[in-house]
PDB file of N, CA and C in Angstrom:
ATOM      1  N   UNK A  19       0.835  -1.194   0.000  1.00  0.00           N
ATOM      2  CA  UNK A  19      -0.005   0.011  -0.005  1.00  0.00           C
ATOM      3  C   UNK A  19       0.903   1.218   0.022  1.00  0.00           C
ATOM      4  N   UNK A  20       0.663   2.115  -0.993  1.00  0.00           N
ATOM      5  CA  UNK A  20       1.458   3.345  -1.095  1.00  0.00           C
ATOM      6  C   UNK A  20       0.701   4.499  -0.478  1.00  0.00           C
ATOM      7  N   UNK A  21       1.471   5.302   0.321  1.00  0.00           N
ATOM      8  CA  UNK A  21       0.864   6.504   0.922  1.00  0.00           C
ATOM      9  C   UNK A  21       1.140   7.672   0.020  1.00  0.00           C
ATOM     10  N   UNK A  22       0.210   8.596  -0.029  1.00  0.00           N
ATOM     11  CA  UNK A  22       0.419   9.831  -0.804  1.00  0.00           C
ATOM     12  C   UNK A  22       1.482  10.609  -0.081  1.00  0.00           C
ATOM     13  N   UNK A  23       2.345  11.300  -0.836  1.00  0.00           N
ATOM     14  CA  UNK A  23       3.394  12.114  -0.244  1.00  0.00           C
ATOM     15  C   UNK A  23       2.905  13.104   0.832  1.00  0.00           C
ATOM     16  N   UNK A  24       1.771  13.724   0.555  1.00  0.00           N
ATOM     17  CA  UNK A  24       1.256  14.714   1.492  1.00  0.00           C
ATOM     18  C   UNK A  24       0.853  14.018   2.860  1.00  0.00           C
ATOM     19  N   UNK A  25       0.211  12.880   2.731  1.00  0.00           N
ATOM     20  CA  UNK A  25      -0.223  12.150   3.922  1.00  0.00           C
ATOM     21  C   UNK A  25       0.971  11.652   4.699  1.00  0.00           C
ATOM     22  N   UNK A  26       1.988  11.175   3.971  1.00  0.00           N
ATOM     23  CA  UNK A  26       3.239  10.697   4.643  1.00  0.00           C
ATOM     24  C   UNK A  26       3.883  11.885   5.372  1.00  0.00           C
ATOM     25  N   UNK A  27       3.965  13.042   4.729  1.00  0.00           N
ATOM     26  CA  UNK A  27       4.572  14.229   5.397  1.00  0.00           C
ATOM     27  C   UNK A  27       3.829  14.635   6.628  1.00  0.00           C
ATOM     28  N   UNK A  28       2.471  14.632   6.584  1.00  0.00           N
ATOM     29  CA  UNK A  28       1.664  15.014   7.723  1.00  0.00           C
ATOM     30  C   UNK A  28       1.841  14.011   8.870  1.00  0.00           C
ATOM     31  N   UNK A  29       1.894  12.699   8.517  1.00  0.00           N
ATOM     32  CA  UNK A  29       2.060  11.694   9.538  1.00  0.00           C
ATOM     33  C   UNK A  29       3.450  11.879  10.221  1.00  0.00           C
ATOM     34  N   UNK A  30       4.488  12.078   9.441  1.00  0.00           N
ATOM     35  CA  UNK A  30       5.857  12.289  10.019  1.00  0.00           C
ATOM     36  C   UNK A  30       5.872  13.533  10.864  1.00  0.00           C
ATOM     37  N   UNK A  31       5.261  14.590  10.415  1.00  0.00           N
ATOM     38  CA  UNK A  31       5.225  15.850  11.182  1.00  0.00           C
ATOM     39  C   UNK A  31       4.454  15.654  12.498  1.00  0.00           C
ATOM     40  N   UNK A  32       3.419  14.930  12.457  1.00  0.00           N
ATOM     41  CA  UNK A  32       2.615  14.664  13.723  1.00  0.00           C
ATOM     42  C   UNK A  32       3.437  13.846  14.696  1.00  0.00           C
ATOM     43  N   UNK A  33       4.169  12.852  14.184  1.00  0.00           N
ATOM     44  CA  UNK A  33       4.984  12.020  15.085  1.00  0.00           C
ATOM     45  C   UNK A  33       6.163  12.844  15.653  1.00  0.00           C
ATOM     46  N   UNK A  34       6.759  13.684  14.857  1.00  0.00           N
ATOM     47  CA  UNK A  34       7.892  14.493  15.344  1.00  0.00           C
ATOM     48  C   UNK A  34       7.483  15.538  16.353  1.00  0.00           C
ATOM     49  N   UNK A  35       6.354  16.139  16.169  1.00  0.00           N
ATOM     50  CA  UNK A  35       5.969  17.273  17.031  1.00  0.00           C
ATOM     51  C   UNK A  35       5.069  16.805  18.187  1.00  0.00           C
ATOM     52  N   UNK A  36       4.658  15.564  18.251  1.00  0.00           N
ATOM     53  CA  UNK A  36       3.773  15.090  19.257  1.00  0.00           C
ATOM     54  C   UNK A  36       4.306  15.193  20.663  1.00  0.00           C
ATOM     55  N   UNK A  37       5.611  15.051  20.867  1.00  0.00           N
ATOM     56  CA  UNK A  37       6.194  15.075  22.203  1.00  0.00           C
ATOM     57  C   UNK A  37       6.586  16.476  22.651  1.00  0.00           C
ATOM     58  N   UNK A  38       6.574  17.463  21.753  1.00  0.00           N
ATOM     59  CA  UNK A  38       7.026  18.806  22.111  1.00  0.00           C
ATOM     60  C   UNK A  38       6.164  19.464  23.213  1.00  0.00           C
ATOM     61  N   UNK A  39       4.851  19.232  23.108  1.00  0.00           N
ATOM     62  CA  UNK A  39       3.911  19.897  24.078  1.00  0.00           C
ATOM     63  C   UNK A  39       4.202  19.407  25.456  1.00  0.00           C
ATOM     64  N   UNK A  40       4.380  18.104  25.637  1.00  0.00           N
ATOM     65  CA  UNK A  40       4.687  17.569  26.988  1.00  0.00           C
ATOM     66  C   UNK A  40       6.055  17.948  27.446  1.00  0.00           C
ATOM     67  N   UNK A  41       7.028  18.084  26.543  1.00  0.00           N
ATOM     68  CA  UNK A  41       8.360  18.506  26.939  1.00  0.00           C
ATOM     69  C   UNK A  41       8.357  19.937  27.453  1.00  0.00           C
ATOM     70  N   UNK A  42       7.611  20.772  26.730  1.00  0.00           N
ATOM     71  CA  UNK A  42       7.527  22.218  27.134  1.00  0.00           C
ATOM     72  C   UNK A  42       6.757  22.363  28.414  1.00  0.00           C
ATOM     73  N   UNK A  43       5.865  21.500  28.745  1.00  0.00           N
ATOM     74  CA  UNK A  43       5.066  21.609  29.949  1.00  0.00           C
ATOM     75  C   UNK A  43       5.831  21.254  31.245  1.00  0.00           C
ATOM     76  N   UNK A  44       6.981  20.717  31.093  1.00  0.00           N
ATOM     77  CA  UNK A  44       7.765  20.349  32.261  1.00  0.00           C
ATOM     78  C   UNK A  44       8.165  21.500  33.115  1.00  0.00           C
ATOM     79  N   UNK A  45       8.516  22.605  32.540  1.00  0.00           N
ATOM     80  CA  UNK A  45       8.808  23.862  33.299  1.00  0.00           C
ATOM     81  C   UNK A  45      10.089  23.753  34.146  1.00  0.00           C
ATOM     82  N   UNK A  46      10.376  24.818  34.874  1.00  0.00           N
ATOM     83  CA  UNK A  46      11.593  24.833  35.690  1.00  0.00           C
ATOM     84  C   UNK A  46      11.258  25.150  37.128  1.00  0.00           C
ATOM     85  N   UNK A  47       9.987  25.084  37.490  1.00  0.00           N
ATOM     86  CA  UNK A  47       9.561  25.407  38.864  1.00  0.00           C
ATOM     87  C   UNK A  47       9.132  24.136  39.535  1.00  0.00           C
ATOM     88  N   UNK A  48       9.212  24.120  40.851  1.00  0.00           N
ATOM     89  CA  UNK A  48       8.820  22.966  41.621  1.00  0.00           C
ATOM     90  C   UNK A  48       8.132  23.376  42.860  1.00  0.00           C
ATOM     91  N   UNK A  49       7.920  22.437  43.745  1.00  0.00           N
ATOM     92  CA  UNK A  49       7.218  22.697  45.042  1.00  0.00           C
ATOM     93  C   UNK A  49       8.100  22.133  46.162  1.00  0.00           C
ATOM     94  N   UNK A  50       8.186  22.900  47.244  1.00  0.00           N
ATOM     95  CA  UNK A  50       8.884  22.445  48.432  1.00  0.00           C
ATOM     96  C   UNK A  50       7.869  22.296  49.532  1.00  0.00           C
ATOM     97  N   UNK A  51       7.792  21.063  50.141  1.00  0.00           N
ATOM     98  CA  UNK A  51       6.870  20.820  51.212  1.00  0.00           C
ATOM     99  C   UNK A  51       7.593  20.162  52.387  1.00  0.00           C
ATOM    100  N   UNK A  52       6.969  20.223  53.528  1.00  0.00           N
ATOM    101  CA  UNK A  52       7.552  19.570  54.700  1.00  0.00           C
ATOM    102  C   UNK A  52       6.659  19.618  55.910  1.00  0.00           C
ATOM    103  N   UNK A  53       7.087  19.000  56.958  1.00  0.00           N
ATOM    104  CA  UNK A  53       6.346  18.971  58.240  1.00  0.00           C
ATOM    105  C   UNK A  53       7.364  19.388  59.340  1.00  0.00           C
ATOM    106  N   UNK A  54       6.989  20.340  60.129  1.00  0.00           N
ATOM    107  CA  UNK A  54       7.846  20.785  61.240  1.00  0.00           C
ATOM    108  C   UNK A  54       7.448  20.038  62.528  1.00  0.00           C
ATOM    109  N   UNK A  55       8.405  19.414  63.114  1.00  0.00           N
ATOM    110  CA  UNK A  55       8.111  18.656  64.373  1.00  0.00           C
ATOM    111  C   UNK A  55       9.135  19.158  65.426  1.00  0.00           C
ATOM    112  N   UNK A  56       8.766  18.941  66.737  1.00  0.00           N
ATOM    113  CA  UNK A  56       9.695  19.227  67.807  1.00  0.00           C
ATOM    114  C   UNK A  56      10.506  17.969  68.110  1.00  0.00           C
ATOM    115  N   UNK A  57      11.467  18.082  69.057  1.00  0.00           N
ATOM    116  CA  UNK A  57      12.298  16.894  69.316  1.00  0.00           C
ATOM    117  C   UNK A  57      11.564  15.657  69.768  1.00  0.00           C
ATOM    118  N   UNK A  58      10.336  15.834  70.333  1.00  0.00           N
ATOM    119  CA  UNK A  58       9.554  14.698  70.735  1.00  0.00           C
ATOM    120  C   UNK A  58       8.738  14.064  69.566  1.00  0.00           C
ATOM    121  N   UNK A  59       8.742  14.760  68.429  1.00  0.00           N
ATOM    122  CA  UNK A  59       8.010  14.262  67.256  1.00  0.00           C
ATOM    123  C   UNK A  59       6.638  14.875  67.068  1.00  0.00           C
ATOM    124  N   UNK A  60       6.270  15.785  68.008  1.00  0.00           N
ATOM    125  CA  UNK A  60       4.964  16.461  67.908  1.00  0.00           C
ATOM    126  C   UNK A  60       5.032  17.557  66.848  1.00  0.00           C
ATOM    127  N   UNK A  61       3.953  17.721  66.057  1.00  0.00           N
ATOM    128  CA  UNK A  61       3.920  18.750  65.036  1.00  0.00           C
ATOM    129  C   UNK A  61       3.920  20.102  65.664  1.00  0.00           C
ATOM    130  N   UNK A  62       4.444  21.079  64.918  1.00  0.00           N
ATOM    131  CA  UNK A  62       4.528  22.463  65.416  1.00  0.00           C
ATOM    132  C   UNK A  62       3.653  23.363  64.499  1.00  0.00           C
ATOM    133  N   UNK A  63       2.499  23.733  64.991  1.00  0.00           N
ATOM    134  CA  UNK A  63       1.614  24.628  64.205  1.00  0.00           C
ATOM    135  C   UNK A  63       2.119  26.084  64.349  1.00  0.00           C
ATOM    136  N   UNK A  64       1.756  26.877  63.357  1.00  0.00           N
ATOM    137  CA  UNK A  64       2.011  28.332  63.329  1.00  0.00           C
ATOM    138  C   UNK A  64       3.500  28.689  63.486  1.00  0.00           C
ATOM    139  N   UNK A  65       4.379  27.854  63.002  1.00  0.00           N
ATOM    140  CA  UNK A  65       5.829  28.162  62.996  1.00  0.00           C
ATOM    141  C   UNK A  65       6.077  28.898  61.719  1.00  0.00           C
ATOM    142  N   UNK A  66       7.015  29.888  61.728  1.00  0.00           N
ATOM    143  CA  UNK A  66       7.401  30.596  60.553  1.00  0.00           C
ATOM    144  C   UNK A  66       8.501  29.807  59.829  1.00  0.00           C
ATOM    145  N   UNK A  67       8.276  29.531  58.550  1.00  0.00           N
ATOM    146  CA  UNK A  67       9.244  28.765  57.722  1.00  0.00           C
ATOM    147  C   UNK A  67       9.706  29.725  56.625  1.00  0.00           C
ATOM    148  N   UNK A  68      11.057  29.830  56.495  1.00  0.00           N
ATOM    149  CA  UNK A  68      11.652  30.693  55.512  1.00  0.00           C
ATOM    150  C   UNK A  68      12.456  29.842  54.550  1.00  0.00           C
ATOM    151  N   UNK A  69      12.278  30.052  53.259  1.00  0.00           N
ATOM    152  CA  UNK A  69      12.991  29.410  52.207  1.00  0.00           C
ATOM    153  C   UNK A  69      13.857  30.406  51.528  1.00  0.00           C
ATOM    154  N   UNK A  70      15.182  30.241  51.561  1.00  0.00           N
ATOM    155  CA  UNK A  70      16.105  31.228  51.018  1.00  0.00           C
ATOM    156  C   UNK A  70      16.948  30.633  49.886  1.00  0.00           C
ATOM    157  N   UNK A  71      16.900  31.279  48.705  1.00  0.00           N
ATOM    158  CA  UNK A  71      17.738  30.834  47.619  1.00  0.00           C
ATOM    159  C   UNK A  71      19.203  31.300  47.896  1.00  0.00           C
ATOM    160  N   UNK A  72      20.088  30.297  47.990  1.00  0.00           N
ATOM    161  CA  UNK A  72      21.453  30.583  48.352  1.00  0.00           C
ATOM    162  C   UNK A  72      22.224  31.402  47.283  1.00  0.00           C
ATOM    163  N   UNK A  73      21.809  31.292  46.060  1.00  0.00           N
ATOM    164  CA  UNK A  73      22.483  32.005  44.968  1.00  0.00           C
ATOM    165  C   UNK A  73      22.055  33.480  44.896  1.00  0.00           C
ATOM    166  N   UNK A  74      20.779  33.735  45.101  1.00  0.00           N
ATOM    167  CA  UNK A  74      20.216  35.116  44.931  1.00  0.00           C
ATOM    168  C   UNK A  74      19.883  35.794  46.276  1.00  0.00           C
ATOM    169  N   UNK A  75      19.880  34.997  47.336  1.00  0.00           N
ATOM    170  CA  UNK A  75      19.484  35.480  48.672  1.00  0.00           C
ATOM    171  C   UNK A  75      18.024  35.964  48.727  1.00  0.00           C
ATOM    172  N   UNK A  76      17.213  35.556  47.796  1.00  0.00           N
ATOM    173  CA  UNK A  76      15.738  35.856  47.760  1.00  0.00           C
ATOM    174  C   UNK A  76      15.084  34.869  48.708  1.00  0.00           C
ATOM    175  N   UNK A  77      14.264  35.386  49.617  1.00  0.00           N
ATOM    176  CA  UNK A  77      13.589  34.595  50.590  1.00  0.00           C
ATOM    177  C   UNK A  77      12.039  34.661  50.471  1.00  0.00           C
ATOM    178  N   UNK A  78      11.435  33.554  50.823  1.00  0.00           N
ATOM    179  CA  UNK A  78       9.964  33.451  50.911  1.00  0.00           C
ATOM    180  C   UNK A  78       9.647  32.865  52.271  1.00  0.00           C
ATOM    181  N   UNK A  79       8.573  33.389  52.846  1.00  0.00           N
ATOM    182  CA  UNK A  79       8.152  32.965  54.229  1.00  0.00           C
ATOM    183  C   UNK A  79       6.698  32.515  54.184  1.00  0.00           C
ATOM    184  N   UNK A  80       6.454  31.455  54.982  1.00  0.00           N
ATOM    185  CA  UNK A  80       5.073  30.973  55.164  1.00  0.00           C
ATOM    186  C   UNK A  80       4.952  30.452  56.585  1.00  0.00           C
ATOM    187  N   UNK A  81       3.727  30.116  56.984  1.00  0.00           N
ATOM    188  CA  UNK A  81       3.497  29.534  58.302  1.00  0.00           C
ATOM    189  C   UNK A  81       3.006  28.121  58.178  1.00  0.00           C
ATOM    190  N   UNK A  82       3.351  27.312  59.147  1.00  0.00           N
ATOM    191  CA  UNK A  82       2.875  25.954  59.134  1.00  0.00           C
ATOM    192  C   UNK A  82       1.401  25.931  59.497  1.00  0.00           C
ATOM    193  N   UNK A  83       0.741  24.872  59.049  1.00  0.00           N
ATOM    194  CA  UNK A  83      -0.680  24.705  59.284  1.00  0.00           C
ATOM    195  C   UNK A  83      -0.862  24.087  60.702  1.00  0.00           C
ATOM    196  N   UNK A  84      -2.076  23.832  61.020  1.00  0.00           N
ATOM    197  CA  UNK A  84      -2.375  23.213  62.358  1.00  0.00           C
ATOM    198  C   UNK A  84      -1.769  21.792  62.451  1.00  0.00           C
ATOM    199  N   UNK A  85      -1.474  21.185  61.288  1.00  0.00           N
ATOM    200  CA  UNK A  85      -0.841  19.862  61.265  1.00  0.00           C
ATOM    201  C   UNK A  85       0.684  19.981  61.080  1.00  0.00           C
ATOM    202  N   UNK A  86       1.227  21.165  61.150  1.00  0.00           N
ATOM    203  CA  UNK A  86       2.694  21.334  61.044  1.00  0.00           C
ATOM    204  C   UNK A  86       3.262  21.343  59.665  1.00  0.00           C
ATOM    205  N   UNK A  87       2.384  21.325  58.642  1.00  0.00           N
ATOM    206  CA  UNK A  87       2.901  21.288  57.265  1.00  0.00           C
ATOM    207  C   UNK A  87       3.104  22.652  56.690  1.00  0.00           C
ATOM    208  N   UNK A  88       4.021  22.745  55.692  1.00  0.00           N
ATOM    209  CA  UNK A  88       4.239  23.965  54.958  1.00  0.00           C
ATOM    210  C   UNK A  88       4.414  23.650  53.476  1.00  0.00           C
ATOM    211  N   UNK A  89       4.143  24.635  52.624  1.00  0.00           N
ATOM    212  CA  UNK A  89       4.251  24.458  51.173  1.00  0.00           C
ATOM    213  C   UNK A  89       4.755  25.719  50.590  1.00  0.00           C
ATOM    214  N   UNK A  90       5.761  25.620  49.690  1.00  0.00           N
ATOM    215  CA  UNK A  90       6.196  26.697  48.849  1.00  0.00           C
ATOM    216  C   UNK A  90       5.987  26.253  47.422  1.00  0.00           C
ATOM    217  N   UNK A  91       5.097  26.972  46.678  1.00  0.00           N
ATOM    218  CA  UNK A  91       4.810  26.604  45.311  1.00  0.00           C
ATOM    219  C   UNK A  91       5.638  27.441  44.366  1.00  0.00           C
ATOM    220  N   UNK A  92       5.793  26.978  43.146  1.00  0.00           N
ATOM    221  CA  UNK A  92       6.515  27.682  42.070  1.00  0.00           C
ATOM    222  C   UNK A  92       7.925  28.092  42.450  1.00  0.00           C
ATOM    223  N   UNK A  93       8.642  27.197  43.040  1.00  0.00           N
ATOM    224  CA  UNK A  93      10.031  27.443  43.454  1.00  0.00           C
ATOM    225  C   UNK A  93      10.946  27.183  42.244  1.00  0.00           C
ATOM    226  N   UNK A  94      11.780  28.187  41.892  1.00  0.00           N
ATOM    227  CA  UNK A  94      12.692  28.060  40.772  1.00  0.00           C
ATOM    228  C   UNK A  94      13.851  27.122  41.141  1.00  0.00           C
ATOM    229  N   UNK A  95      14.489  26.619  40.121  1.00  0.00           N
ATOM    230  CA  UNK A  95      15.612  25.731  40.330  1.00  0.00           C
ATOM    231  C   UNK A  95      16.724  26.443  41.047  1.00  0.00           C
ATOM    232  N   UNK A  96      17.379  25.783  42.004  1.00  0.00           N
ATOM    233  CA  UNK A  96      18.484  26.380  42.758  1.00  0.00           C
ATOM    234  C   UNK A  96      18.753  25.650  44.024  1.00  0.00           C
ATOM    235  N   UNK A  97      19.709  26.155  44.764  1.00  0.00           N
ATOM    236  CA  UNK A  97      20.027  25.574  46.095  1.00  0.00           C
ATOM    237  C   UNK A  97      19.388  26.449  47.152  1.00  0.00           C
ATOM    238  N   UNK A  98      18.662  25.843  48.066  1.00  0.00           N
ATOM    239  CA  UNK A  98      17.918  26.591  49.060  1.00  0.00           C
ATOM    240  C   UNK A  98      18.226  26.161  50.478  1.00  0.00           C
ATOM    241  N   UNK A  99      18.012  27.054  51.418  1.00  0.00           N
ATOM    242  CA  UNK A  99      18.104  26.811  52.852  1.00  0.00           C
ATOM    243  C   UNK A  99      16.711  26.987  53.459  1.00  0.00           C
ATOM    244  N   UNK A 100      16.325  26.100  54.331  1.00  0.00           N
ATOM    245  CA  UNK A 100      15.039  26.226  55.006  1.00  0.00           C
ATOM    246  C   UNK A 100      15.347  26.486  56.456  1.00  0.00           C
ATOM    247  N   UNK A 101      14.730  27.566  57.037  1.00  0.00           N
ATOM    248  CA  UNK A 101      14.873  27.814  58.446  1.00  0.00           C
ATOM    249  C   UNK A 101      13.479  27.890  59.083  1.00  0.00           C
ATOM    250  N   UNK A 102      13.399  27.528  60.359  1.00  0.00           N
ATOM    251  CA  UNK A 102      12.090  27.505  61.065  1.00  0.00           C
ATOM    252  C   UNK A 102      12.247  28.260  62.390  1.00  0.00           C
ATOM    253  N   UNK A 103      11.250  29.069  62.706  1.00  0.00           N
ATOM    254  CA  UNK A 103      11.245  29.825  63.974  1.00  0.00           C
ATOM    255  C   UNK A 103       9.833  29.664  64.601  1.00  0.00           C
ATOM    256  N   UNK A 104       9.827  29.518  65.872  1.00  0.00           N
ATOM    257  CA  UNK A 104       8.568  29.453  66.637  1.00  0.00           C
ATOM    258  C   UNK A 104       8.823  30.180  67.972  1.00  0.00           C
TER     259      UNK A 104
END
């Protein structure tokens, strides 16, 4: 069975470009999450958590929830330090 040149071209183009959308959707941002506990293992609510980019010194701060969890969304690639204060 012979394929028409136009159909063959469209099929090849579809196969070649099919993965580009998912590759571009990967992005360069991530999420940092954690749970703050005290030495006995109990969760620590309402603690201030600071995430600092070591390369740029840009910091973001959030508070832990009643279950001791924290989340930083849309974090750019880099090396970070996390500090906690209560």
